[in-house]
């Protein structure tokens, strides 16, 4: 397998810089955790431990109960898109372009014109308590704290990824 196109690779002119987000919030149900992890019934794709199926397996293994306190910590960075400015067939691809079957078997029927870049960090903090009342009390005590932490972390993310 070779590459089917040649061309200069660069960012998009006048594109904004990176976009970042940071959030800490309490999770009450497994369904809410699945939604927060961007999981749906038809979800598939991704790579390695960051795939949708990996997030689904994690959500299913997290036993969210009323006596447990779950906090979801998430950070996401989306970097500017990079693409091939003026794609053209590579020399080896052009040489076999008159043979559709060979071209298809060697290069397929599509090519990568660009790359969306970025990353996502997800953490789930679980605190087990003796009762749902105690979990609620701990949640009330922490709500102001993780709200302030979240705001401070958002500012630091904005400074790190302008």
CSV table of C-alpha atoms in Angstrom, one decimal:
chain,number,residue,atom,x,y,z
A,1,UNK,CA,0.0,0.0,0.0
A,2,UNK,CA,1.3,3.4,-0.9
A,3,UNK,CA,-0.1,6.9,-0.8
A,4,UNK,CA,-2.5,7.9,-3.5
A,5,UNK,CA,-2.0,11.7,-3.4
A,6,UNK,CA,0.9,14.2,-3.1
A,7,UNK,CA,0.6,17.8,-2.0
A,8,UNK,CA,1.6,20.3,0.6
A,9,UNK,CA,0.1,19.8,4.1
A,10,UNK,CA,-0.9,22.8,6.1
A,11,UNK,CA,-3.5,24.4,8.3
A,12,UNK,CA,-6.5,26.2,7.2
A,13,UNK,CA,-5.9,30.0,6.6
A,14,UNK,CA,-7.5,32.3,9.1
A,15,UNK,CA,-8.7,29.3,11.2
A,16,UNK,CA,-9.1,29.9,14.9
A,17,UNK,CA,-6.6,28.5,17.3
A,18,UNK,CA,-7.3,25.6,19.6
A,19,UNK,CA,-10.6,25.2,21.4
A,20,UNK,CA,-10.6,23.7,24.9
A,21,UNK,CA,-13.1,22.9,27.5
A,22,UNK,CA,-13.0,21.6,31.1
A,23,UNK,CA,-15.8,20.4,33.3
A,24,UNK,CA,-16.4,18.7,36.6
A,25,UNK,CA,-19.9,17.6,37.5
A,26,UNK,CA,-21.7,15.0,39.5
A,27,UNK,CA,-23.1,11.9,37.8
A,28,UNK,CA,-26.3,10.4,39.2
A,29,UNK,CA,-27.0,7.4,36.9
A,30,UNK,CA,-25.3,5.0,34.5
A,31,UNK,CA,-27.4,6.5,31.6
A,32,UNK,CA,-26.1,10.0,32.6
A,33,UNK,CA,-22.5,8.7,32.6
A,34,UNK,CA,-23.0,7.1,29.1
A,35,UNK,CA,-24.4,10.4,27.8
A,36,UNK,CA,-21.5,12.3,29.3
A,37,UNK,CA,-19.0,10.0,27.7
A,38,UNK,CA,-20.7,10.6,24.3
A,39,UNK,CA,-21.9,7.0,24.1
A,40,UNK,CA,-25.0,6.0,22.1
A,41,UNK,CA,-26.4,2.6,21.1
A,42,UNK,CA,-24.9,2.8,17.7
A,43,UNK,CA,-21.5,4.2,18.8
A,44,UNK,CA,-18.4,2.7,17.3
A,45,UNK,CA,-15.1,4.0,16.2
A,46,UNK,CA,-12.1,5.6,17.8
A,47,UNK,CA,-8.9,3.9,18.6
A,48,UNK,CA,-7.6,1.9,21.5
A,49,UNK,CA,-8.8,2.7,24.9
A,50,UNK,CA,-10.4,5.9,23.6
A,51,UNK,CA,-13.0,4.1,21.4
A,52,UNK,CA,-16.7,4.4,22.0
A,53,UNK,CA,-16.9,0.7,22.8
A,54,UNK,CA,-14.2,1.2,25.4
A,55,UNK,CA,-16.2,4.1,27.0
A,56,UNK,CA,-19.3,1.9,26.9
A,57,UNK,CA,-17.6,-1.0,28.6
A,58,UNK,CA,-16.3,1.4,31.3
A,59,UNK,CA,-19.8,3.0,31.8
A,60,UNK,CA,-21.4,-0.4,32.2
A,61,UNK,CA,-18.7,-1.6,34.7
A,62,UNK,CA,-19.3,1.6,36.9
A,63,UNK,CA,-22.0,0.6,39.4
A,64,UNK,CA,-23.6,4.0,40.1
A,65,UNK,CA,-25.7,3.7,43.3
A,66,UNK,CA,-27.5,6.3,45.4
A,67,UNK,CA,-24.9,5.7,48.2
A,68,UNK,CA,-22.0,6.5,45.8
A,69,UNK,CA,-20.9,9.9,44.7
A,70,UNK,CA,-19.5,10.0,41.1
A,71,UNK,CA,-17.8,13.1,39.7
A,72,UNK,CA,-16.9,13.2,36.0
A,73,UNK,CA,-13.8,15.3,35.2
A,74,UNK,CA,-13.5,16.0,31.5
A,75,UNK,CA,-11.1,18.0,29.4
A,76,UNK,CA,-11.2,18.3,25.6
A,77,UNK,CA,-8.8,20.1,23.2
A,78,UNK,CA,-9.6,20.5,19.5
A,79,UNK,CA,-6.7,21.8,17.5
A,80,UNK,CA,-7.0,23.5,14.0
A,81,UNK,CA,-7.7,21.2,11.0
A,82,UNK,CA,-4.7,20.3,8.8
A,83,UNK,CA,-5.3,19.3,5.2
A,84,UNK,CA,-3.6,18.7,1.8
A,85,UNK,CA,-3.7,22.1,0.0
A,86,UNK,CA,-3.9,20.8,-3.6
A,87,UNK,CA,-4.0,17.0,-3.7
A,88,UNK,CA,-2.9,15.3,-6.9
A,89,UNK,CA,-2.3,11.7,-7.7
A,90,UNK,CA,1.2,10.4,-6.7
A,91,UNK,CA,3.4,9.1,-9.5
A,92,UNK,CA,2.7,5.4,-8.6
A,93,UNK,CA,-1.1,6.1,-8.4
A,94,UNK,CA,-1.1,8.0,-11.7
A,95,UNK,CA,0.7,5.1,-13.4
A,96,UNK,CA,-2.1,2.7,-12.7
A,97,UNK,CA,-5.1,5.1,-12.9
A,98,UNK,CA,-6.1,3.6,-16.3
A,99,UNK,CA,-6.6,0.2,-14.6
A,100,UNK,CA,-9.6,0.7,-12.3
A,101,UNK,CA,-9.5,-2.8,-10.6
A,102,UNK,CA,-5.8,-2.5,-9.8
A,103,UNK,CA,-6.2,1.1,-8.6
A,104,UNK,CA,-9.1,0.1,-6.4
A,105,UNK,CA,-7.3,-2.9,-4.9
A,106,UNK,CA,-4.2,-0.9,-4.2
A,107,UNK,CA,-5.7,2.5,-3.0
A,108,UNK,CA,-9.4,1.9,-2.3
A,109,UNK,CA,-12.0,4.4,-3.3
A,110,UNK,CA,-11.1,7.3,-1.0
A,111,UNK,CA,-8.1,9.1,0.5
A,112,UNK,CA,-7.4,11.2,3.6
A,113,UNK,CA,-7.6,14.9,2.6
A,114,UNK,CA,-7.0,16.2,6.1
A,115,UNK,CA,-6.7,15.5,9.8
A,116,UNK,CA,-8.8,16.7,12.7
A,117,UNK,CA,-6.6,16.8,15.7
A,118,UNK,CA,-7.1,17.1,19.4
A,119,UNK,CA,-7.6,15.0,22.5
A,120,UNK,CA,-9.9,14.1,25.3
A,121,UNK,CA,-9.3,13.3,29.0
A,122,UNK,CA,-12.0,11.7,31.1
A,123,UNK,CA,-11.7,10.7,34.7
A,124,UNK,CA,-14.4,9.4,37.0
A,125,UNK,CA,-13.9,9.9,40.8
A,126,UNK,CA,-16.0,7.5,42.9
A,127,UNK,CA,-16.6,8.1,46.6
A,128,UNK,CA,-18.6,5.4,48.4
A,129,UNK,CA,-20.7,6.5,51.4
A,130,UNK,CA,-22.8,4.6,53.9
A,131,UNK,CA,-26.1,6.0,52.6
A,132,UNK,CA,-27.7,8.1,50.0
A,133,UNK,CA,-28.3,10.8,52.6
A,134,UNK,CA,-24.5,10.9,53.4
A,135,UNK,CA,-23.7,11.0,49.6
A,136,UNK,CA,-26.0,14.0,49.2
A,137,UNK,CA,-24.4,15.7,52.2
A,138,UNK,CA,-20.9,15.2,50.8
A,139,UNK,CA,-22.1,16.3,47.4
A,140,UNK,CA,-23.5,19.6,48.9
A,141,UNK,CA,-20.2,20.2,50.7
A,142,UNK,CA,-18.1,19.6,47.6
A,143,UNK,CA,-20.3,21.4,45.1
A,144,UNK,CA,-18.8,24.8,45.7
A,145,UNK,CA,-15.3,23.4,45.8
A,146,UNK,CA,-15.4,21.5,42.5
A,147,UNK,CA,-17.2,24.5,40.9
A,148,UNK,CA,-14.3,26.7,41.9
A,149,UNK,CA,-11.7,24.1,40.9
A,150,UNK,CA,-13.5,23.8,37.5
A,151,UNK,CA,-13.4,27.5,37.0
A,152,UNK,CA,-9.7,27.7,37.9
A,153,UNK,CA,-8.9,24.7,35.6
A,154,UNK,CA,-10.8,26.3,32.7
A,155,UNK,CA,-8.7,29.5,33.1
A,156,UNK,CA,-5.5,27.4,33.1
A,157,UNK,CA,-6.6,25.4,30.0
A,158,UNK,CA,-7.4,28.7,28.2
A,159,UNK,CA,-3.9,30.0,29.0
A,160,UNK,CA,-2.2,26.7,28.0
A,161,UNK,CA,-4.1,26.5,24.7
A,162,UNK,CA,-4.8,30.1,23.5
